[in-house]
């Protein structure tokens, strides 16, 4: 038996329970790992609250991201072995001291990258990768707006986009977070609490607007995000930390300049093993070369997941947060 955080009913952070669970042995194509660190992400709160239904219903163990050491592998697993340091973004179940997971979701952590860094960067870092390198291919001619610039994905994306030569504009909700974003690649940062970000973007771009807007905030930034785009620009809605978007008429995209819109998720971009290895490899490369620096700004004991969720939802965290079993 090991200990894990279990959710028996959806709701606020208090529904996270610290319990004993039976992990079991890996079957064919699976591996059992001992976690050394677990990533905390906003999507964890969506499953906990019931905004996103858990795929296998209740009860469930939250968490999609972690790092650890392989203990045992099941039949047919050849790309990893016991003792390997591995990291993953995978099915729910990360908030546990140990777990069994499909082995094809595991990637070996390169030397020089610590477990805490790997655990906290897989979901956010691979999200930044697909946003900047696949959903819209960012380059020197790109002007982009990234909401929640001081969040975990934002700090990675700011560094990466600056390295790619883009003009990088961000929004944040305090001077502290604005300063943090500017230290991580953002040339322009707008305080969305005190300024009209759409008007400020127009000033920065000389009225031309952005090629792409990356929006993980949702309700509070709509329809302002559309106002920031140049004709035929792309609105990438990849989260909803402030609440779900309202229903809207697609004709609005025509009115705003024949805009494109997409609602991508990381899991579609890493569904195949080849796509996972490519996306993770690109992330490992920029981190290993120091192009992107991952700062683990908060650590909590896994047993204190309630407090971690409360702080995350209260916007008290910045950058990367990990849970330690």
CSV table of C-alpha atoms in Angstrom, one decimal:
chain,number,residue,atom,x,y,z
A,1,UNK,CA,0.0,0.0,0.0
A,2,UNK,CA,1.1,3.6,-0.7
A,3,UNK,CA,-0.5,6.9,-0.1
A,4,UNK,CA,-2.2,9.1,-2.7
A,5,UNK,CA,-4.7,12.0,-3.0
A,6,UNK,CA,-8.2,10.6,-3.9
A,7,UNK,CA,-11.3,12.5,-5.0
A,8,UNK,CA,-14.6,10.8,-4.1
A,9,UNK,CA,-16.8,13.7,-5.0
A,10,UNK,CA,-16.1,16.8,-7.1
A,11,UNK,CA,-16.0,20.3,-5.5
A,12,UNK,CA,-13.6,22.7,-3.9
A,13,UNK,CA,-10.1,21.9,-2.7
A,14,UNK,CA,-11.4,20.2,0.4
A,15,UNK,CA,-12.5,17.2,-1.6
A,16,UNK,CA,-8.8,16.1,-1.9
A,17,UNK,CA,-8.3,13.3,0.5
A,18,UNK,CA,-4.9,11.8,1.6
A,19,UNK,CA,-5.5,8.0,1.7
A,20,UNK,CA,-3.8,4.6,1.4
A,21,UNK,CA,-4.3,2.9,-2.0
A,22,UNK,CA,-3.2,-0.4,-3.6
A,23,UNK,CA,-1.1,0.2,-6.6
A,24,UNK,CA,-0.7,-3.4,-8.0
A,25,UNK,CA,1.8,-4.7,-10.5
A,26,UNK,CA,2.2,-3.6,-14.1
A,27,UNK,CA,0.6,-5.6,-16.9
A,28,UNK,CA,1.8,-6.0,-20.5
A,29,UNK,CA,2.9,-2.6,-21.8
A,30,UNK,CA,2.9,-1.0,-18.4
A,31,UNK,CA,5.4,0.2,-15.8
A,32,UNK,CA,5.3,0.9,-12.1
A,33,UNK,CA,7.1,4.0,-11.1
A,34,UNK,CA,8.0,5.6,-7.7
A,35,UNK,CA,7.4,9.4,-8.0
A,36,UNK,CA,10.1,11.8,-6.8
A,37,UNK,CA,8.1,14.9,-7.9
A,38,UNK,CA,4.6,15.6,-9.3
A,39,UNK,CA,3.6,18.6,-11.3
A,40,UNK,CA,0.7,20.9,-10.2
A,41,UNK,CA,-1.3,22.3,-13.1
A,42,UNK,CA,-4.5,24.3,-13.5
A,43,UNK,CA,-6.1,21.5,-15.3
A,44,UNK,CA,-5.9,19.5,-12.1
A,45,UNK,CA,-8.5,21.9,-10.6
A,46,UNK,CA,-10.8,21.4,-13.5
A,47,UNK,CA,-11.0,17.7,-12.9
A,48,UNK,CA,-11.3,18.2,-9.1
A,49,UNK,CA,-14.1,20.7,-9.5
A,50,UNK,CA,-16.0,18.6,-12.1
A,51,UNK,CA,-15.6,21.2,-14.8
A,52,UNK,CA,-13.8,18.4,-16.8
A,53,UNK,CA,-15.3,15.0,-16.0
A,54,UNK,CA,-12.8,12.4,-15.0
A,55,UNK,CA,-12.5,9.9,-17.8
A,56,UNK,CA,-13.2,6.9,-15.6
A,57,UNK,CA,-15.6,8.6,-13.2
A,58,UNK,CA,-15.4,8.7,-9.4
A,59,UNK,CA,-13.3,8.1,-7.3
A,60,UNK,CA,-10.1,9.1,-9.0
A,61,UNK,CA,-6.5,10.2,-8.3
A,62,UNK,CA,-5.8,13.6,-9.9
A,63,UNK,CA,-2.7,14.7,-11.7
A,64,UNK,CA,-1.4,14.3,-15.3
A,65,UNK,CA,2.3,14.9,-14.8
A,66,UNK,CA,5.2,13.6,-12.8
A,67,UNK,CA,8.8,12.2,-12.6
A,68,UNK,CA,10.3,9.3,-10.9
A,69,UNK,CA,12.2,6.1,-11.0
A,70,UNK,CA,11.0,2.9,-12.8
A,71,UNK,CA,10.5,0.1,-10.3
A,72,UNK,CA,9.1,-2.7,-12.5
A,73,UNK,CA,8.2,-3.1,-16.2
A,74,UNK,CA,5.5,-5.3,-17.7
A,75,UNK,CA,5.7,-7.7,-20.5
A,76,UNK,CA,6.8,-6.2,-23.9
A,77,UNK,CA,8.3,-3.0,-22.4
A,78,UNK,CA,11.8,-2.5,-23.9
A,79,UNK,CA,12.4,1.3,-24.1
A,80,UNK,CA,12.7,1.7,-20.4
A,81,UNK,CA,14.1,-0.5,-17.5
A,82,UNK,CA,14.1,-0.5,-13.7
A,83,UNK,CA,16.2,2.3,-12.3
A,84,UNK,CA,15.6,4.7,-15.2
A,85,UNK,CA,14.6,8.3,-14.4
A,86,UNK,CA,11.5,9.0,-16.3
A,87,UNK,CA,8.9,11.7,-16.7
A,88,UNK,CA,5.5,11.9,-18.3
A,89,UNK,CA,2.3,13.6,-19.1
A,90,UNK,CA,-0.3,10.8,-19.0
A,91,UNK,CA,-3.6,9.6,-17.7
A,92,UNK,CA,-4.9,10.8,-14.4
A,93,UNK,CA,-3.2,9.3,-11.3
A,94,UNK,CA,-0.1,11.3,-10.7
A,95,UNK,CA,-1.0,12.5,-7.1
A,96,UNK,CA,0.4,9.3,-5.6
A,97,UNK,CA,3.7,8.0,-4.1
A,98,UNK,CA,3.7,5.3,-6.8
A,99,UNK,CA,1.6,4.4,-9.8
A,100,UNK,CA,1.2,2.0,-12.7
A,101,UNK,CA,1.1,3.8,-16.1
A,102,UNK,CA,1.2,2.9,-19.8
A,103,UNK,CA,4.9,2.6,-20.5
A,104,UNK,CA,4.6,4.3,-23.9
A,105,UNK,CA,3.8,7.6,-22.0
A,106,UNK,CA,7.2,7.6,-20.3
A,107,UNK,CA,10.3,9.3,-21.6
A,108,UNK,CA,13.7,9.1,-20.1
A,109,UNK,CA,14.9,12.3,-18.4
A,110,UNK,CA,18.3,13.4,-19.9
A,111,UNK,CA,21.3,13.9,-17.7
A,112,UNK,CA,21.5,17.4,-16.3
A,113,UNK,CA,17.7,17.9,-15.9
A,114,UNK,CA,16.6,17.4,-12.3
A,115,UNK,CA,13.5,15.3,-11.4
A,116,UNK,CA,11.7,18.4,-9.9
A,117,UNK,CA,12.3,20.4,-13.1
A,118,UNK,CA,11.2,17.5,-15.3
A,119,UNK,CA,8.1,16.9,-13.2
A,120,UNK,CA,7.1,20.5,-13.4
A,121,UNK,CA,7.8,21.2,-17.0
A,122,UNK,CA,6.4,18.3,-19.0
A,123,UNK,CA,2.8,19.5,-19.3
A,124,UNK,CA,3.5,23.2,-19.4
A,125,UNK,CA,6.7,22.8,-21.5
A,126,UNK,CA,5.2,20.5,-24.1
A,127,UNK,CA,2.1,22.8,-24.2
A,128,UNK,CA,4.4,25.7,-25.0
A,129,UNK,CA,6.1,23.6,-27.6
A,130,UNK,CA,3.0,22.7,-29.5
A,131,UNK,CA,1.6,26.2,-29.2
A,132,UNK,CA,4.7,27.9,-30.6
A,133,UNK,CA,6.0,25.2,-32.9
A,134,UNK,CA,2.9,23.5,-34.2
A,135,UNK,CA,-0.4,25.3,-33.7
A,136,UNK,CA,1.2,28.5,-35.0
A,137,UNK,CA,4.8,28.4,-36.2
A,138,UNK,CA,6.4,31.4,-34.5
A,139,UNK,CA,9.3,33.1,-36.0
A,140,UNK,CA,11.0,36.5,-36.4
A,141,UNK,CA,8.1,38.1,-38.2
A,142,UNK,CA,5.6,37.0,-35.6
A,143,UNK,CA,3.9,39.4,-33.2
A,144,UNK,CA,2.0,37.5,-30.5
A,145,UNK,CA,0.0,38.1,-27.3
A,146,UNK,CA,0.2,35.6,-24.5
A,147,UNK,CA,-2.3,36.0,-21.6
A,148,UNK,CA,-1.2,34.9,-18.1
A,149,UNK,CA,2.4,35.7,-19.0
A,150,UNK,CA,3.6,34.9,-15.5
A,151,UNK,CA,1.9,31.5,-15.3
A,152,UNK,CA,3.8,28.2,-15.8
A,153,UNK,CA,3.2,28.0,-19.6
A,154,UNK,CA,3.6,31.7,-20.0
A,155,UNK,CA,7.1,31.9,-18.5
A,156,UNK,CA,8.3,29.0,-20.7
A,157,UNK,CA,6.6,30.4,-23.8
A,158,UNK,CA,8.0,33.9,-23.3
A,159,UNK,CA,11.6,32.6,-23.2
A,160,UNK,CA,11.0,30.3,-26.2
A,161,UNK,CA,9.2,32.8,-28.3
A,162,UNK,CA,11.9,35.5,-27.7
A,163,UNK,CA,14.6,33.0,-28.7
A,164,UNK,CA,12.6,32.4,-32.0
A,165,UNK,CA,12.8,36.2,-32.6
A,166,UNK,CA,9.2,37.1,-32.1
A,167,UNK,CA,7.7,40.3,-30.7
A,168,UNK,CA,6.3,39.0,-27.4
A,169,UNK,CA,3.5,40.8,-25.6
A,170,UNK,CA,2.0,39.5,-22.4
A,171,UNK,CA,-0.7,40.3,-19.8
A,172,UNK,CA,-0.4,39.8,-16.0
A,173,UNK,CA,-2.3,41.0,-13.0
A,174,UNK,CA,0.3,42.6,-10.7
A,175,UNK,CA,3.5,44.5,-10.9
A,176,UNK,CA,5.4,41.5,-9.4
A,177,UNK,CA,4.0,39.3,-12.2
A,178,UNK,CA,4.7,41.9,-14.9
A,179,UNK,CA,8.4,42.1,-13.7
A,180,UNK,CA,8.6,38.3,-13.7
A,181,UNK,CA,7.3,38.1,-17.3
A,182,UNK,CA,9.7,40.8,-18.5
A,183,UNK,CA,12.6,38.7,-17.0
A,184,UNK,CA,11.4,35.7,-19.1
A,185,UNK,CA,11.3,37.0,-22.6
A,186,UNK,CA,8.3,39.3,-22.8
A,187,UNK,CA,9.2,42.7,-24.3
A,188,UNK,CA,5.9,44.3,-23.4
A,189,UNK,CA,3.7,43.4,-20.5
A,190,UNK,CA,0.2,44.8,-19.8
A,191,UNK,CA,-1.5,44.9,-16.4
A,192,UNK,CA,-5.0,43.6,-17.4
A,193,UNK,CA,-6.4,44.8,-14.0
A,194,UNK,CA,-5.6,48.4,-14.6
A,195,UNK,CA,-5.4,48.7,-18.4
A,196,UNK,CA,-7.5,47.9,-21.4
A,197,UNK,CA,-5.2,45.3,-22.9
A,198,UNK,CA,-6.8,45.5,-26.4
A,199,UNK,CA,-6.2,49.2,-26.6
A,200,UNK,CA,-2.6,48.8,-25.3
A,201,UNK,CA,-1.9,46.0,-27.9
A,202,UNK,CA,-3.1,48.4,-30.6
A,203,UNK,CA,-0.7,51.0,-29.3
A,204,UNK,CA,2.2,48.6,-29.2
A,205,UNK,CA,1.6,47.2,-32.7
A,206,UNK,CA,0.8,50.6,-34.3
A,207,UNK,CA,-2.8,49.5,-34.9
A,208,UNK,CA,-1.8,46.4,-36.9
A,209,UNK,CA,-2.6,43.8,-34.2
A,210,UNK,CA,-1.1,40.4,-33.5
A,211,UNK,CA,-0.6,37.4,-35.7
A,212,UNK,CA,-1.7,35.1,-32.9
A,213,UNK,CA,-3.2,35.4,-29.4
A,214,UNK,CA,-2.7,32.6,-26.9
A,215,UNK,CA,-5.5,32.6,-24.4
A,216,UNK,CA,-5.7,30.3,-21.4
A,217,UNK,CA,-7.9,32.7,-19.3
A,218,UNK,CA,-11.2,32.3,-21.1
A,219,UNK,CA,-14.2,34.3,-19.9
A,220,UNK,CA,-12.4,37.4,-18.7
A,221,UNK,CA,-10.4,37.9,-21.9
A,222,UNK,CA,-13.2,37.3,-24.3
A,223,UNK,CA,-14.0,39.0,-26.7
A,224,UNK,CA,-11.0,41.3,-26.0
A,225,UNK,CA,-8.6,38.7,-27.4
A,226,UNK,CA,-10.3,38.9,-30.8
A,227,UNK,CA,-9.8,42.7,-30.8
A,228,UNK,CA,-6.0,42.2,-30.6
A,229,UNK,CA,-5.7,40.2,-33.8
A,230,UNK,CA,-4.9,41.4,-37.3
A,231,UNK,CA,-7.2,40.3,-40.1
A,232,UNK,CA,-6.9,36.5,-40.6
A,233,UNK,CA,-5.1,36.2,-37.3
A,234,UNK,CA,-5.3,33.1,-35.1
A,235,UNK,CA,-7.0,33.0,-31.7
A,236,UNK,CA,-5.7,30.0,-29.7
A,237,UNK,CA,-8.0,29.3,-26.8
A,238,UNK,CA,-6.2,26.6,-24.7
A,239,UNK,CA,-7.7,27.1,-21.2
A,240,UNK,CA,-10.3,28.8,-19.1
A,241,UNK,CA,-8.8,29.7,-15.7
A,242,UNK,CA,-11.4,32.5,-15.2
A,243,UNK,CA,-14.3,30.4,-16.3
A,244,UNK,CA,-15.8,28.9,-19.4
A,245,UNK,CA,-16.2,31.0,-22.6
A,246,UNK,CA,-19.8,32.1,-23.4
A,247,UNK,CA,-21.4,30.7,-26.5
A,248,UNK,CA,-20.9,33.0,-29.4
A,249,UNK,CA,-21.9,33.3,-33.1
A,250,UNK,CA,-19.1,32.2,-35.4
A,251,UNK,CA,-20.1,35.2,-37.5
A,252,UNK,CA,-18.1,37.3,-35.0
A,253,UNK,CA,-14.9,35.9,-36.5
A,254,UNK,CA,-15.9,37.3,-39.8
A,255,UNK,CA,-16.8,40.7,-38.4
A,256,UNK,CA,-13.4,40.9,-36.7
A,257,UNK,CA,-11.4,40.2,-39.9
A,258,UNK,CA,-11.9,36.6,-41.1
A,259,UNK,CA,-10.2,35.4,-38.0
A,260,UNK,CA,-9.2,31.8,-37.3
A,261,UNK,CA,-9.9,30.1,-34.0
A,262,UNK,CA,-8.8,26.8,-32.5
A,263,UNK,CA,-9.3,25.0,-29.1
A,264,UNK,CA,-6.3,22.6,-28.9
A,265,UNK,CA,-5.2,20.3,-26.2
A,266,UNK,CA,-1.7,18.8,-25.5
A,267,UNK,CA,-3.1,15.3,-25.5
A,268,UNK,CA,-4.1,15.5,-29.1
A,269,UNK,CA,-0.6,16.7,-30.0
A,270,UNK,CA,1.2,13.8,-28.2
A,271,UNK,CA,-1.3,11.0,-28.9
A,272,UNK,CA,1.3,8.9,-30.8
A,273,UNK,CA,4.6,7.8,-29.5
A,274,UNK,CA,6.4,9.5,-32.3
A,275,UNK,CA,4.7,12.8,-31.6
A,276,UNK,CA,5.4,12.5,-27.9
A,277,UNK,CA,9.1,11.8,-28.5
A,278,UNK,CA,9.4,14.7,-30.9
A,279,UNK,CA,7.6,17.2,-28.6
A,280,UNK,CA,9.4,16.1,-25.5
A,281,UNK,CA,12.7,16.0,-27.3
A,282,UNK,CA,12.3,19.6,-28.5
A,283,UNK,CA,11.5,20.7,-24.9
A,284,UNK,CA,14.5,18.8,-23.4
A,285,UNK,CA,16.7,20.3,-26.1
A,286,UNK,CA,15.9,24.0,-25.3
A,287,UNK,CA,16.1,23.3,-21.5
A,288,UNK,CA,19.4,21.5,-21.8
A,289,UNK,CA,20.9,24.3,-23.8
A,290,UNK,CA,19.7,26.9,-21.4
A,291,UNK,CA,17.4,28.6,-23.9
A,292,UNK,CA,14.5,28.0,-21.6
A,293,UNK,CA,15.1,28.0,-17.8
A,294,UNK,CA,12.5,26.3,-15.6
A,295,UNK,CA,12.2,27.9,-12.2
A,296,UNK,CA,10.4,25.7,-9.6
A,297,UNK,CA,9.0,28.6,-7.6
A,298,UNK,CA,6.8,26.6,-5.1
A,299,UNK,CA,7.0,23.2,-3.5
A,300,UNK,CA,4.4,21.5,-1.4
A,301,UNK,CA,4.2,18.1,0.2
A,302,UNK,CA,1.8,15.9,-1.7
A,303,UNK,CA,-0.2,15.5,1.6
A,304,UNK,CA,-0.7,19.3,1.4
A,305,UNK,CA,-2.4,19.2,-2.0
A,306,UNK,CA,-5.5,21.1,-0.6
A,307,UNK,CA,-3.3,24.1,0.2
A,308,UNK,CA,-1.5,23.9,-3.1
A,309,UNK,CA,-4.8,23.9,-5.0
A,310,UNK,CA,-6.1,26.9,-2.9
A,311,UNK,CA,-3.0,28.9,-3.6
A,312,UNK,CA,-3.1,28.0,-7.3
A,313,UNK,CA,-6.7,29.1,-7.7
A,314,UNK,CA,-6.1,32.2,-5.5
A,315,UNK,CA,-3.4,33.3,-8.0
A,316,UNK,CA,-0.8,33.1,-5.3
A,317,UNK,CA,1.7,31.0,-7.3
A,318,UNK,CA,3.9,31.9,-10.2
A,319,UNK,CA,5.7,29.7,-12.7
A,320,UNK,CA,6.2,26.1,-11.8
A,321,UNK,CA,4.9,24.3,-8.7
A,322,UNK,CA,5.6,20.7,-7.7
A,323,UNK,CA,4.3,18.3,-5.1
A,324,UNK,CA,6.8,16.1,-3.3
A,325,UNK,CA,5.6,12.7,-2.2
